């Protein structure tokens, strides 16, 4: 009987949480690469002045990083508030209706195919150990000890975007003017292909479609901003 109990013990969410952070970091870096590359390529098409390219690139980096940080903070704060509200509601129900909550927990395990006797035994033991944690994990899919941290999310998104944005900015500024667009586009597409491979690996999906999507998306963004920059440059010139 005890062996069976170990098999149905809830799995820790630590690994899944780390993978989610890694995926978020890759996506943030991907956004930084595409956003900054699109801007600097567009400006470079309009003017060869490095100062203009630098200012536009830094402005994009700063604005994008702050936007990612604020957006992630607001989003995760909302999620955390919702998780806390659900946990508080569950805590009150455990205090006011302990028997009904015990039966509810047993019912969750019965629905997974466990026998009535074993389901009730599991629910009783888990409730005696930590009733709130047992209900949170089985019913709400929340680990009370691992609620999402909005500050961590904000900093991670800002850093990931910044690191991604540095690549196209450095490529276009450190390359001779005659080749800076070609070198930047090549570096960006290679970096996007790498982010596609990493995101596919972390998500357990097929690599080729993920790489094709992100590379084509980045290429399209740069092509559009290049055309716009060229047209603007022609008008200004």
JSON list of C-alpha atoms in Angstrom, two decimals:
[
{"chain": "A", "resi": 1, "resn": "UNK", "atom": "CA", "xyz": [0.00, 0.00, 0.00]},
{"chain": "A", "resi": 2, "resn": "UNK", "atom": "CA", "xyz": [2.80, 2.45, 0.89]},
{"chain": "A", "resi": 3, "resn": "UNK", "atom": "CA", "xyz": [4.49, 1.83, -2.46]},
{"chain": "A", "resi": 4, "resn": "UNK", "atom": "CA", "xyz": [1.31, 2.84, -4.28]},
{"chain": "A", "resi": 5, "resn": "UNK", "atom": "CA", "xyz": [1.17, 6.06, -2.26]},
{"chain": "A", "resi": 6, "resn": "UNK", "atom": "CA", "xyz": [4.62, 7.09, -3.42]},
{"chain": "A", "resi": 7, "resn": "UNK", "atom": "CA", "xyz": [3.61, 6.66, -7.05]},
{"chain": "A", "resi": 8, "resn": "UNK", "atom": "CA", "xyz": [0.75, 9.14, -6.83]},
{"chain": "A", "resi": 9, "resn": "UNK", "atom": "CA", "xyz": [2.65, 11.79, -4.86]},
{"chain": "A", "resi": 10, "resn": "UNK", "atom": "CA", "xyz": [2.48, 15.12, -6.70]},
{"chain": "A", "resi": 11, "resn": "UNK", "atom": "CA", "xyz": [5.49, 15.88, -8.86]},
{"chain": "A", "resi": 12, "resn": "UNK", "atom": "CA", "xyz": [7.54, 18.97, -7.96]},
{"chain": "A", "resi": 13, "resn": "UNK", "atom": "CA", "xyz": [7.01, 21.94, -10.26]},
{"chain": "A", "resi": 14, "resn": "UNK", "atom": "CA", "xyz": [10.61, 23.20, -9.88]},
{"chain": "A", "resi": 15, "resn": "UNK", "atom": "CA", "xyz": [11.81, 21.72, -13.17]},
{"chain": "A", "resi": 16, "resn": "UNK", "atom": "CA", "xyz": [8.79, 22.98, -15.10]},
{"chain": "A", "resi": 17, "resn": "UNK", "atom": "CA", "xyz": [9.26, 26.42, -13.56]},
{"chain": "A", "resi": 18, "resn": "UNK", "atom": "CA", "xyz": [12.91, 26.57, -14.61]},
{"chain": "A", "resi": 19, "resn": "UNK", "atom": "CA", "xyz": [12.02, 25.53, -18.16]},
{"chain": "A", "resi": 20, "resn": "UNK", "atom": "CA", "xyz": [9.35, 28.24, -18.31]},
{"chain": "A", "resi": 21, "resn": "UNK", "atom": "CA", "xyz": [11.91, 30.85, -17.24]},
{"chain": "A", "resi": 22, "resn": "UNK", "atom": "CA", "xyz": [14.37, 29.61, -19.86]},
{"chain": "A", "resi": 23, "resn": "UNK", "atom": "CA", "xyz": [11.72, 29.76, -22.57]},
{"chain": "A", "resi": 24, "resn": "UNK", "atom": "CA", "xyz": [10.75, 33.27, -21.45]},
{"chain": "A", "resi": 25, "resn": "UNK", "atom": "CA", "xyz": [14.41, 34.29, -21.57]},
{"chain": "A", "resi": 26, "resn": "UNK", "atom": "CA", "xyz": [14.84, 32.94, -25.08]},
{"chain": "A", "resi": 27, "resn": "UNK", "atom": "CA", "xyz": [11.69, 34.72, -26.25]},
{"chain": "A", "resi": 28, "resn": "UNK", "atom": "CA", "xyz": [12.83, 37.96, -24.62]},
{"chain": "A", "resi": 29, "resn": "UNK", "atom": "CA", "xyz": [16.20, 37.75, -26.35]},
{"chain": "A", "resi": 30, "resn": "UNK", "atom": "CA", "xyz": [14.43, 36.97, -29.61]},
{"chain": "A", "resi": 31, "resn": "UNK", "atom": "CA", "xyz": [12.28, 40.10, -29.23]},
{"chain": "A", "resi": 32, "resn": "UNK", "atom": "CA", "xyz": [15.39, 42.18, -28.52]},
{"chain": "A", "resi": 33, "resn": "UNK", "atom": "CA", "xyz": [17.15, 40.86, -31.61]},
{"chain": "A", "resi": 34, "resn": "UNK", "atom": "CA", "xyz": [14.25, 41.44, -34.00]},
{"chain": "A", "resi": 35, "resn": "UNK", "atom": "CA", "xyz": [13.13, 44.82, -32.60]},
{"chain": "A", "resi": 36, "resn": "UNK", "atom": "CA", "xyz": [16.58, 46.37, -32.56]},
{"chain": "A", "resi": 37, "resn": "UNK", "atom": "CA", "xyz": [17.64, 44.82, -35.85]},
{"chain": "A", "resi": 38, "resn": "UNK", "atom": "CA", "xyz": [14.54, 46.19, -37.56]},
{"chain": "A", "resi": 39, "resn": "UNK", "atom": "CA", "xyz": [15.19, 49.70, -36.27]},
{"chain": "A", "resi": 40, "resn": "UNK", "atom": "CA", "xyz": [18.92, 49.89, -37.02]},
{"chain": "A", "resi": 41, "resn": "UNK", "atom": "CA", "xyz": [18.48, 48.33, -40.46]},
{"chain": "A", "resi": 42, "resn": "UNK", "atom": "CA", "xyz": [15.74, 50.85, -41.26]},
{"chain": "A", "resi": 43, "resn": "UNK", "atom": "CA", "xyz": [17.83, 53.79, -40.07]},
{"chain": "A", "resi": 44, "resn": "UNK", "atom": "CA", "xyz": [20.91, 52.50, -41.91]},
{"chain": "A", "resi": 45, "resn": "UNK", "atom": "CA", "xyz": [18.84, 52.36, -45.12]},
{"chain": "A", "resi": 46, "resn": "UNK", "atom": "CA", "xyz": [17.90, 56.01, -44.65]},
{"chain": "A", "resi": 47, "resn": "UNK", "atom": "CA", "xyz": [21.30, 57.36, -43.60]},
{"chain": "A", "resi": 48, "resn": "UNK", "atom": "CA", "xyz": [24.87, 56.04, -43.19]},
{"chain": "A", "resi": 49, "resn": "UNK", "atom": "CA", "xyz": [25.45, 58.27, -40.15]},
{"chain": "A", "resi": 50, "resn": "UNK", "atom": "CA", "xyz": [26.61, 56.07, -37.29]},
{"chain": "A", "resi": 51, "resn": "UNK", "atom": "CA", "xyz": [25.42, 58.56, -34.70]},
{"chain": "A", "resi": 52, "resn": "UNK", "atom": "CA", "xyz": [21.85, 58.31, -35.95]},
{"chain": "A", "resi": 53, "resn": "UNK", "atom": "CA", "xyz": [22.06, 54.52, -35.97]},
{"chain": "A", "resi": 54, "resn": "UNK", "atom": "CA", "xyz": [23.54, 54.47, -32.46]},
{"chain": "A", "resi": 55, "resn": "UNK", "atom": "CA", "xyz": [20.90, 56.80, -31.04]},
{"chain": "A", "resi": 56, "resn": "UNK", "atom": "CA", "xyz": [18.05, 54.86, -32.66]},
{"chain": "A", "resi": 57, "resn": "UNK", "atom": "CA", "xyz": [19.49, 51.53, -31.52]},
{"chain": "A", "resi": 58, "resn": "UNK", "atom": "CA", "xyz": [20.04, 52.63, -27.94]},
{"chain": "A", "resi": 59, "resn": "UNK", "atom": "CA", "xyz": [16.58, 54.19, -27.77]},
{"chain": "A", "resi": 60, "resn": "UNK", "atom": "CA", "xyz": [15.06, 50.95, -29.03]},
{"chain": "A", "resi": 61, "resn": "UNK", "atom": "CA", "xyz": [17.09, 48.91, -26.55]},
{"chain": "A", "resi": 62, "resn": "UNK", "atom": "CA", "xyz": [16.11, 51.10, -23.59]},
{"chain": "A", "resi": 63, "resn": "UNK", "atom": "CA", "xyz": [12.44, 51.41, -24.53]},
{"chain": "A", "resi": 64, "resn": "UNK", "atom": "CA", "xyz": [12.10, 47.75, -25.40]},
{"chain": "A", "resi": 65, "resn": "UNK", "atom": "CA", "xyz": [13.83, 46.53, -22.23]},
{"chain": "A", "resi": 66, "resn": "UNK", "atom": "CA", "xyz": [11.69, 48.76, -20.01]},
{"chain": "A", "resi": 67, "resn": "UNK", "atom": "CA", "xyz": [8.54, 47.80, -21.88]},
{"chain": "A", "resi": 68, "resn": "UNK", "atom": "CA", "xyz": [9.33, 44.10, -21.43]},
{"chain": "A", "resi": 69, "resn": "UNK", "atom": "CA", "xyz": [10.12, 44.60, -17.73]},
{"chain": "A", "resi": 70, "resn": "UNK", "atom": "CA", "xyz": [6.99, 46.60, -16.98]},
{"chain": "A", "resi": 71, "resn": "UNK", "atom": "CA", "xyz": [4.75, 44.33, -19.03]},
{"chain": "A", "resi": 72, "resn": "UNK", "atom": "CA", "xyz": [6.12, 41.21, -17.38]},
{"chain": "A", "resi": 73, "resn": "UNK", "atom": "CA", "xyz": [5.87, 42.75, -13.90]},
{"chain": "A", "resi": 74, "resn": "UNK", "atom": "CA", "xyz": [2.22, 43.71, -14.42]},
{"chain": "A", "resi": 75, "resn": "UNK", "atom": "CA", "xyz": [1.35, 40.34, -15.95]},
{"chain": "A", "resi": 76, "resn": "UNK", "atom": "CA", "xyz": [3.05, 38.25, -13.27]},
{"chain": "A", "resi": 77, "resn": "UNK", "atom": "CA", "xyz": [1.74, 40.48, -10.47]},
{"chain": "A", "resi": 78, "resn": "UNK", "atom": "CA", "xyz": [-1.79, 39.89, -11.72]},
{"chain": "A", "resi": 79, "resn": "UNK", "atom": "CA", "xyz": [-1.14, 36.15, -11.86]},
{"chain": "A", "resi": 80, "resn": "UNK", "atom": "CA", "xyz": [0.34, 36.17, -8.35]},
{"chain": "A", "resi": 81, "resn": "UNK", "atom": "CA", "xyz": [-2.62, 38.13, -6.96]},
{"chain": "A", "resi": 82, "resn": "UNK", "atom": "CA", "xyz": [-4.97, 35.62, -8.53]},
{"chain": "A", "resi": 83, "resn": "UNK", "atom": "CA", "xyz": [-3.02, 32.70, -7.06]},
{"chain": "A", "resi": 84, "resn": "UNK", "atom": "CA", "xyz": [-3.05, 34.29, -3.62]},
{"chain": "A", "resi": 85, "resn": "UNK", "atom": "CA", "xyz": [-6.81, 34.89, -3.82]},
{"chain": "A", "resi": 86, "resn": "UNK", "atom": "CA", "xyz": [-7.45, 31.27, -4.77]},
{"chain": "A", "resi": 87, "resn": "UNK", "atom": "CA", "xyz": [-5.23, 30.04, -1.94]},
{"chain": "A", "resi": 88, "resn": "UNK", "atom": "CA", "xyz": [-7.01, 32.26, 0.58]},
{"chain": "A", "resi": 89, "resn": "UNK", "atom": "CA", "xyz": [-10.38, 30.98, -0.61]},
{"chain": "A", "resi": 90, "resn": "UNK", "atom": "CA", "xyz": [-9.15, 27.40, -0.29]},
{"chain": "A", "resi": 91, "resn": "UNK", "atom": "CA", "xyz": [-7.81, 28.13, 3.21]},
{"chain": "A", "resi": 92, "resn": "UNK", "atom": "CA", "xyz": [-11.22, 29.43, 4.34]},
{"chain": "A", "resi": 93, "resn": "UNK", "atom": "CA", "xyz": [-13.01, 26.42, 2.88]},
{"chain": "A", "resi": 94, "resn": "UNK", "atom": "CA", "xyz": [-10.64, 24.07, 4.70]},
{"chain": "A", "resi": 95, "resn": "UNK", "atom": "CA", "xyz": [-11.42, 25.83, 7.97]},
{"chain": "A", "resi": 96, "resn": "UNK", "atom": "CA", "xyz": [-15.18, 25.99, 7.43]},
{"chain": "A", "resi": 97, "resn": "UNK", "atom": "CA", "xyz": [-15.84, 22.70, 5.62]},
{"chain": "A", "resi": 98, "resn": "UNK", "atom": "CA", "xyz": [-13.02, 20.25, 6.45]},
{"chain": "A", "resi": 99, "resn": "UNK", "atom": "CA", "xyz": [-15.04, 17.08, 5.78]},
{"chain": "A", "resi": 100, "resn": "UNK", "atom": "CA", "xyz": [-16.37, 18.30, 2.44]},
{"chain": "A", "resi": 101, "resn": "UNK", "atom": "CA", "xyz": [-12.86, 19.36, 1.40]},
{"chain": "A", "resi": 102, "resn": "UNK", "atom": "CA", "xyz": [-11.46, 15.97, 2.37]},
{"chain": "A", "resi": 103, "resn": "UNK", "atom": "CA", "xyz": [-14.08, 14.24, 0.25]},
{"chain": "A", "resi": 104, "resn": "UNK", "atom": "CA", "xyz": [-13.37, 16.62, -2.60]},
{"chain": "A", "resi": 105, "resn": "UNK", "atom": "CA", "xyz": [-9.66, 15.76, -2.50]},
{"chain": "A", "resi": 106, "resn": "UNK", "atom": "CA", "xyz": [-10.43, 12.05, -2.41]},
{"chain": "A", "resi": 107, "resn": "UNK", "atom": "CA", "xyz": [-12.73, 12.53, -5.39]},
{"chain": "A", "resi": 108, "resn": "UNK", "atom": "CA", "xyz": [-9.89, 14.09, -7.37]},
{"chain": "A", "resi": 109, "resn": "UNK", "atom": "CA", "xyz": [-7.78, 10.98, -6.85]},
{"chain": "A", "resi": 110, "resn": "UNK", "atom": "CA", "xyz": [-10.71, 8.67, -7.60]},
{"chain": "A", "resi": 111, "resn": "UNK", "atom": "CA", "xyz": [-11.18, 10.50, -10.91]},
{"chain": "A", "resi": 112, "resn": "UNK", "atom": "CA", "xyz": [-7.59, 9.56, -11.75]},
{"chain": "A", "resi": 113, "resn": "UNK", "atom": "CA", "xyz": [-8.42, 5.89, -11.45]},
{"chain": "A", "resi": 114, "resn": "UNK", "atom": "CA", "xyz": [-7.48, 5.20, -7.84]},
{"chain": "A", "resi": 115, "resn": "UNK", "atom": "CA", "xyz": [-9.74, 2.95, -5.81]},
{"chain": "A", "resi": 116, "resn": "UNK", "atom": "CA", "xyz": [-12.13, 4.51, -3.30]},
{"chain": "A", "resi": 117, "resn": "UNK", "atom": "CA", "xyz": [-10.28, 3.11, -0.29]},
{"chain": "A", "resi": 118, "resn": "UNK", "atom": "CA", "xyz": [-6.84, 4.19, -1.47]},
{"chain": "A", "resi": 119, "resn": "UNK", "atom": "CA", "xyz": [-8.08, 7.61, -2.64]},
{"chain": "A", "resi": 120, "resn": "UNK", "atom": "CA", "xyz": [-9.56, 8.30, 0.79]},
{"chain": "A", "resi": 121, "resn": "UNK", "atom": "CA", "xyz": [-6.39, 7.10, 2.49]},
{"chain": "A", "resi": 122, "resn": "UNK", "atom": "CA", "xyz": [-4.20, 9.33, 0.30]},
{"chain": "A", "resi": 123, "resn": "UNK", "atom": "CA", "xyz": [-6.46, 12.33, 0.89]},
{"chain": "A", "resi": 124, "resn": "UNK", "atom": "CA", "xyz": [-6.44, 11.76, 4.65]},
{"chain": "A", "resi": 125, "resn": "UNK", "atom": "CA", "xyz": [-2.65, 11.45, 4.86]},
{"chain": "A", "resi": 126, "resn": "UNK", "atom": "CA", "xyz": [-2.00, 14.47, 2.64]},
{"chain": "A", "resi": 127, "resn": "UNK", "atom": "CA", "xyz": [-4.51, 16.55, 4.59]},
{"chain": "A", "resi": 128, "resn": "UNK", "atom": "CA", "xyz": [-2.86, 15.61, 7.88]},
{"chain": "A", "resi": 129, "resn": "UNK", "atom": "CA", "xyz": [0.53, 16.58, 6.48]},
{"chain": "A", "resi": 130, "resn": "UNK", "atom": "CA", "xyz": [-0.41, 19.87, 4.81]},
{"chain": "A", "resi": 131, "resn": "UNK", "atom": "CA", "xyz": [-4.04, 20.33, 3.85]},
{"chain": "A", "resi": 132, "resn": "UNK", "atom": "CA", "xyz": [-3.59, 23.60, 1.96]},
{"chain": "A", "resi": 133, "resn": "UNK", "atom": "CA", "xyz": [-0.64, 22.34, -0.08]},
{"chain": "A", "resi": 134, "resn": "UNK", "atom": "CA", "xyz": [-2.49, 19.13, -0.93]},
{"chain": "A", "resi": 135, "resn": "UNK", "atom": "CA", "xyz": [-5.57, 20.96, -2.20]},
{"chain": "A", "resi": 136, "resn": "UNK", "atom": "CA", "xyz": [-3.56, 23.67, -3.94]},
{"chain": "A", "resi": 137, "resn": "UNK", "atom": "CA", "xyz": [-1.53, 21.17, -5.94]},
{"chain": "A", "resi": 138, "resn": "UNK", "atom": "CA", "xyz": [-4.32, 18.70, -6.72]},
{"chain": "A", "resi": 139, "resn": "UNK", "atom": "CA", "xyz": [-7.20, 21.13, -7.21]},
{"chain": "A", "resi": 140, "resn": "UNK", "atom": "CA", "xyz": [-5.66, 24.49, -8.16]},
{"chain": "A", "resi": 141, "resn": "UNK", "atom": "CA", "xyz": [-2.39, 23.29, -9.74]},
{"chain": "A", "resi": 142, "resn": "UNK", "atom": "CA", "xyz": [-0.50, 25.80, -7.55]},
{"chain": "A", "resi": 143, "resn": "UNK", "atom": "CA", "xyz": [2.51, 25.24, -5.30]},
{"chain": "A", "resi": 144, "resn": "UNK", "atom": "CA", "xyz": [2.00, 27.61, -2.33]},
{"chain": "A", "resi": 145, "resn": "UNK", "atom": "CA", "xyz": [5.77, 27.71, -1.74]},
{"chain": "A", "resi": 146, "resn": "UNK", "atom": "CA", "xyz": [6.66, 28.60, -5.33]},
{"chain": "A", "resi": 147, "resn": "UNK", "atom": "CA", "xyz": [4.41, 31.48, -6.34]},
{"chain": "A", "resi": 148, "resn": "UNK", "atom": "CA", "xyz": [5.67, 33.46, -9.28]},
{"chain": "A", "resi": 149, "resn": "UNK", "atom": "CA", "xyz": [7.78, 36.51, -8.41]},
{"chain": "A", "resi": 150, "resn": "UNK", "atom": "CA", "xyz": [6.99, 39.61, -10.52]},
{"chain": "A", "resi": 151, "resn": "UNK", "atom": "CA", "xyz": [10.38, 41.21, -9.80]},
{"chain": "A", "resi": 152, "resn": "UNK", "atom": "CA", "xyz": [12.24, 38.15, -10.98]},
{"chain": "A", "resi": 153, "resn": "UNK", "atom": "CA", "xyz": [10.14, 38.07, -14.12]},
{"chain": "A", "resi": 154, "resn": "UNK", "atom": "CA", "xyz": [10.70, 41.77, -14.79]},
{"chain": "A", "resi": 155, "resn": "UNK", "atom": "CA", "xyz": [14.47, 41.61, -14.38]},
{"chain": "A", "resi": 156, "resn": "UNK", "atom": "CA", "xyz": [14.76, 38.41, -16.42]},
{"chain": "A", "resi": 157, "resn": "UNK", "atom": "CA", "xyz": [12.78, 39.88, -19.30]},
{"chain": "A", "resi": 158, "resn": "UNK", "atom": "CA", "xyz": [14.73, 43.14, -19.25]},
{"chain": "A", "resi": 159, "resn": "UNK", "atom": "CA", "xyz": [18.11, 41.39, -19.22]},
{"chain": "A", "resi": 160, "resn": "UNK", "atom": "CA", "xyz": [17.09, 38.93, -21.95]},
{"chain": "A", "resi": 161, "resn": "UNK", "atom": "CA", "xyz": [15.81, 41.72, -24.21]},
{"chain": "A", "resi": 162, "resn": "UNK", "atom": "CA", "xyz": [18.96, 43.78, -23.61]},
{"chain": "A", "resi": 163, "resn": "UNK", "atom": "CA", "xyz": [21.29, 40.91, -24.44]},
{"chain": "A", "resi": 164, "resn": "UNK", "atom": "CA", "xyz": [19.35, 40.19, -27.61]},
{"chain": "A", "resi": 165, "resn": "UNK", "atom": "CA", "xyz": [19.35, 43.86, -28.64]},
{"chain": "A", "resi": 166, "resn": "UNK", "atom": "CA", "xyz": [23.12, 44.24, -28.19]},
{"chain": "A", "resi": 167, "resn": "UNK", "atom": "CA", "xyz": [23.85, 41.81, -31.04]},
{"chain": "A", "resi": 168, "resn": "UNK", "atom": "CA", "xyz": [22.42, 43.74, -34.01]},
{"chain": "A", "resi": 169, "resn": "UNK", "atom": "CA", "xyz": [23.50, 47.07, -32.52]},
{"chain": "A", "resi": 170, "resn": "UNK", "atom": "CA", "xyz": [27.10, 45.93, -32.11]},
{"chain": "A", "resi": 171, "resn": "UNK", "atom": "CA", "xyz": [27.14, 44.24, -35.52]},
{"chain": "A", "resi": 172, "resn": "UNK", "atom": "CA", "xyz": [26.02, 47.33, -37.42]},
{"chain": "A", "resi": 173, "resn": "UNK", "atom": "CA", "xyz": [28.26, 49.75, -35.49]},
{"chain": "A", "resi": 174, "resn": "UNK", "atom": "CA", "xyz": [31.46, 47.69, -35.52]},
{"chain": "A", "resi": 175, "resn": "UNK", "atom": "CA", "xyz": [31.34, 46.74, -39.21]},
{"chain": "A", "resi": 176, "resn": "UNK", "atom": "CA", "xyz": [32.57, 48.94, -42.08]},
{"chain": "A", "resi": 177, "resn": "UNK", "atom": "CA", "xyz": [29.73, 50.91, -43.63]},
{"chain": "A", "resi": 178, "resn": "UNK", "atom": "CA", "xyz": [30.07, 49.11, -46.96]},
{"chain": "A", "resi": 179, "resn": "UNK", "atom": "CA", "xyz": [29.21, 45.79, -45.31]},
{"chain": "A", "resi": 180, "resn": "UNK", "atom": "CA", "xyz": [27.33, 46.70, -42.12]},
{"chain": "A", "resi": 181, "resn": "UNK", "atom": "CA", "xyz": [23.87, 45.83, -43.38]},
{"chain": "A", "resi": 182, "resn": "UNK", "atom": "CA", "xyz": [24.92, 42.48, -44.85]},
{"chain": "A", "resi": 183, "resn": "UNK", "atom": "CA", "xyz": [26.90, 41.54, -41.75]},
{"chain": "A", "resi": 184, "resn": "UNK", "atom": "CA", "xyz": [24.09, 42.62, -39.42]},
{"chain": "A", "resi": 185, "resn": "UNK", "atom": "CA", "xyz": [21.42, 40.72, -41.33]},
{"chain": "A", "resi": 186, "resn": "UNK", "atom": "CA", "xyz": [23.60, 37.59, -41.41]},
{"chain": "A", "resi": 187, "resn": "UNK", "atom": "CA", "xyz": [24.37, 37.81, -37.67]},
{"chain": "A", "resi": 188, "resn": "UNK", "atom": "CA", "xyz": [20.72, 38.39, -36.82]},
{"chain": "A", "resi": 189, "resn": "UNK", "atom": "CA", "xyz": [19.47, 35.46, -38.89]},
{"chain": "A", "resi": 190, "resn": "UNK", "atom": "CA", "xyz": [22.07, 33.14, -37.34]},
{"chain": "A", "resi": 191, "resn": "UNK", "atom": "CA", "xyz": [21.12, 34.31, -33.84]},
{"chain": "A", "resi": 192, "resn": "UNK", "atom": "CA", "xyz": [17.42, 33.85, -34.58]},
{"chain": "A", "resi": 193, "resn": "UNK", "atom": "CA", "xyz": [18.09, 30.35, -35.89]},
{"chain": "A", "resi": 194, "resn": "UNK", "atom": "CA", "xyz": [19.86, 29.57, -32.62]},
{"chain": "A", "resi": 195, "resn": "UNK", "atom": "CA", "xyz": [16.98, 30.91, -30.52]},
{"chain": "A", "resi": 196, "resn": "UNK", "atom": "CA", "xyz": [14.62, 28.82, -32.62]},
{"chain": "A", "resi": 197, "resn": "UNK", "atom": "CA", "xyz": [16.64, 25.68, -31.92]},
{"chain": "A", "resi": 198, "resn": "UNK", "atom": "CA", "xyz": [16.79, 26.43, -28.18]},
{"chain": "A", "resi": 199, "resn": "UNK", "atom": "CA", "xyz": [13.07, 27.23, -27.88]},
{"chain": "A", "resi": 200, "resn": "UNK", "atom": "CA", "xyz": [12.17, 24.05, -29.79]},
{"chain": "A", "resi": 201, "resn": "UNK", "atom": "CA", "xyz": [14.41, 21.99, -27.53]},
{"chain": "A", "resi": 202, "resn": "UNK", "atom": "CA", "xyz": [12.99, 23.51, -24.33]},
{"chain": "A", "resi": 203, "resn": "UNK", "atom": "CA", "xyz": [9.45, 23.10, -25.60]},
{"chain": "A", "resi": 204, "resn": "UNK", "atom": "CA", "xyz": [10.01, 19.55, -26.87]},
{"chain": "A", "resi": 205, "resn": "UNK", "atom": "CA", "xyz": [8.77, 20.47, -30.35]},
{"chain": "A", "resi": 206, "resn": "UNK", "atom": "CA", "xyz": [10.17, 19.96, -33.85]},
{"chain": "A", "resi": 207, "resn": "UNK", "atom": "CA", "xyz": [13.27, 22.06, -34.53]},
{"chain": "A", "resi": 208, "resn": "UNK", "atom": "CA", "xyz": [12.86, 22.85, -38.23]},
{"chain": "A", "resi": 209, "resn": "UNK", "atom": "CA", "xyz": [9.43, 24.54, -38.07]},
{"chain": "A", "resi": 210, "resn": "UNK", "atom": "CA", "xyz": [10.50, 26.63, -35.06]},
{"chain": "A", "resi": 211, "resn": "UNK", "atom": "CA", "xyz": [13.69, 27.78, -36.80]},
{"chain": "A", "resi": 212, "resn": "UNK", "atom": "CA", "xyz": [11.91, 28.54, -40.08]},
{"chain": "A", "resi": 213, "resn": "UNK", "atom": "CA", "xyz": [9.21, 30.58, -38.34]},
{"chain": "A", "resi": 214, "resn": "UNK", "atom": "CA", "xyz": [11.58, 32.76, -36.35]},
{"chain": "A", "resi": 215, "resn": "UNK", "atom": "CA", "xyz": [14.07, 33.25, -39.18]},
{"chain": "A", "resi": 216, "resn": "UNK", "atom": "CA", "xyz": [11.39, 34.16, -41.72]},
{"chain": "A", "resi": 217, "resn": "UNK", "atom": "CA", "xyz": [9.74, 36.50, -39.22]},
{"chain": "A", "resi": 218, "resn": "UNK", "atom": "CA", "xyz": [13.01, 38.28, -38.52]},
{"chain": "A", "resi": 219, "resn": "UNK", "atom": "CA", "xyz": [13.90, 38.49, -42.20]},
{"chain": "A", "resi": 220, "resn": "UNK", "atom": "CA", "xyz": [10.48, 39.94, -43.02]},
{"chain": "A", "resi": 221, "resn": "UNK", "atom": "CA", "xyz": [10.78, 42.54, -40.24]},
{"chain": "A", "resi": 222, "resn": "UNK", "atom": "CA", "xyz": [14.19, 43.67, -41.45]},
{"chain": "A", "resi": 223, "resn": "UNK", "atom": "CA", "xyz": [13.06, 43.73, -45.08]},
{"chain": "A", "resi": 224, "resn": "UNK", "atom": "CA", "xyz": [10.07, 45.92, -44.27]},
{"chain": "A", "resi": 225, "resn": "UNK", "atom": "CA", "xyz": [12.10, 48.40, -42.20]},
{"chain": "A", "resi": 226, "resn": "UNK", "atom": "CA", "xyz": [14.80, 48.47, -44.89]},
{"chain": "A", "resi": 227, "resn": "UNK", "atom": "CA", "xyz": [12.25, 49.41, -47.53]},
{"chain": "A", "resi": 228, "resn": "UNK", "atom": "CA", "xyz": [10.73, 52.07, -45.28]},
{"chain": "A", "resi": 229, "resn": "UNK", "atom": "CA", "xyz": [14.14, 53.48, -44.44]},
{"chain": "A", "resi": 230, "resn": "UNK", "atom": "CA", "xyz": [15.14, 53.57, -48.08]},
{"chain": "A", "resi": 231, "resn": "UNK", "atom": "CA", "xyz": [11.96, 55.43, -49.07]},
{"chain": "A", "resi": 232, "resn": "UNK", "atom": "CA", "xyz": [12.36, 57.92, -46.22]},
{"chain": "A", "resi": 233, "resn": "UNK", "atom": "CA", "xyz": [16.00, 58.46, -47.10]},
{"chain": "A", "resi": 234, "resn": "UNK", "atom": "CA", "xyz": [15.09, 59.15, -50.70]},
{"chain": "A", "resi": 235, "resn": "UNK", "atom": "CA", "xyz": [12.49, 61.73, -49.64]},
{"chain": "A", "resi": 236, "resn": "UNK", "atom": "CA", "xyz": [14.83, 63.45, -47.21]},
{"chain": "A", "resi": 237, "resn": "UNK", "atom": "CA", "xyz": [17.72, 63.36, -49.64]}
]
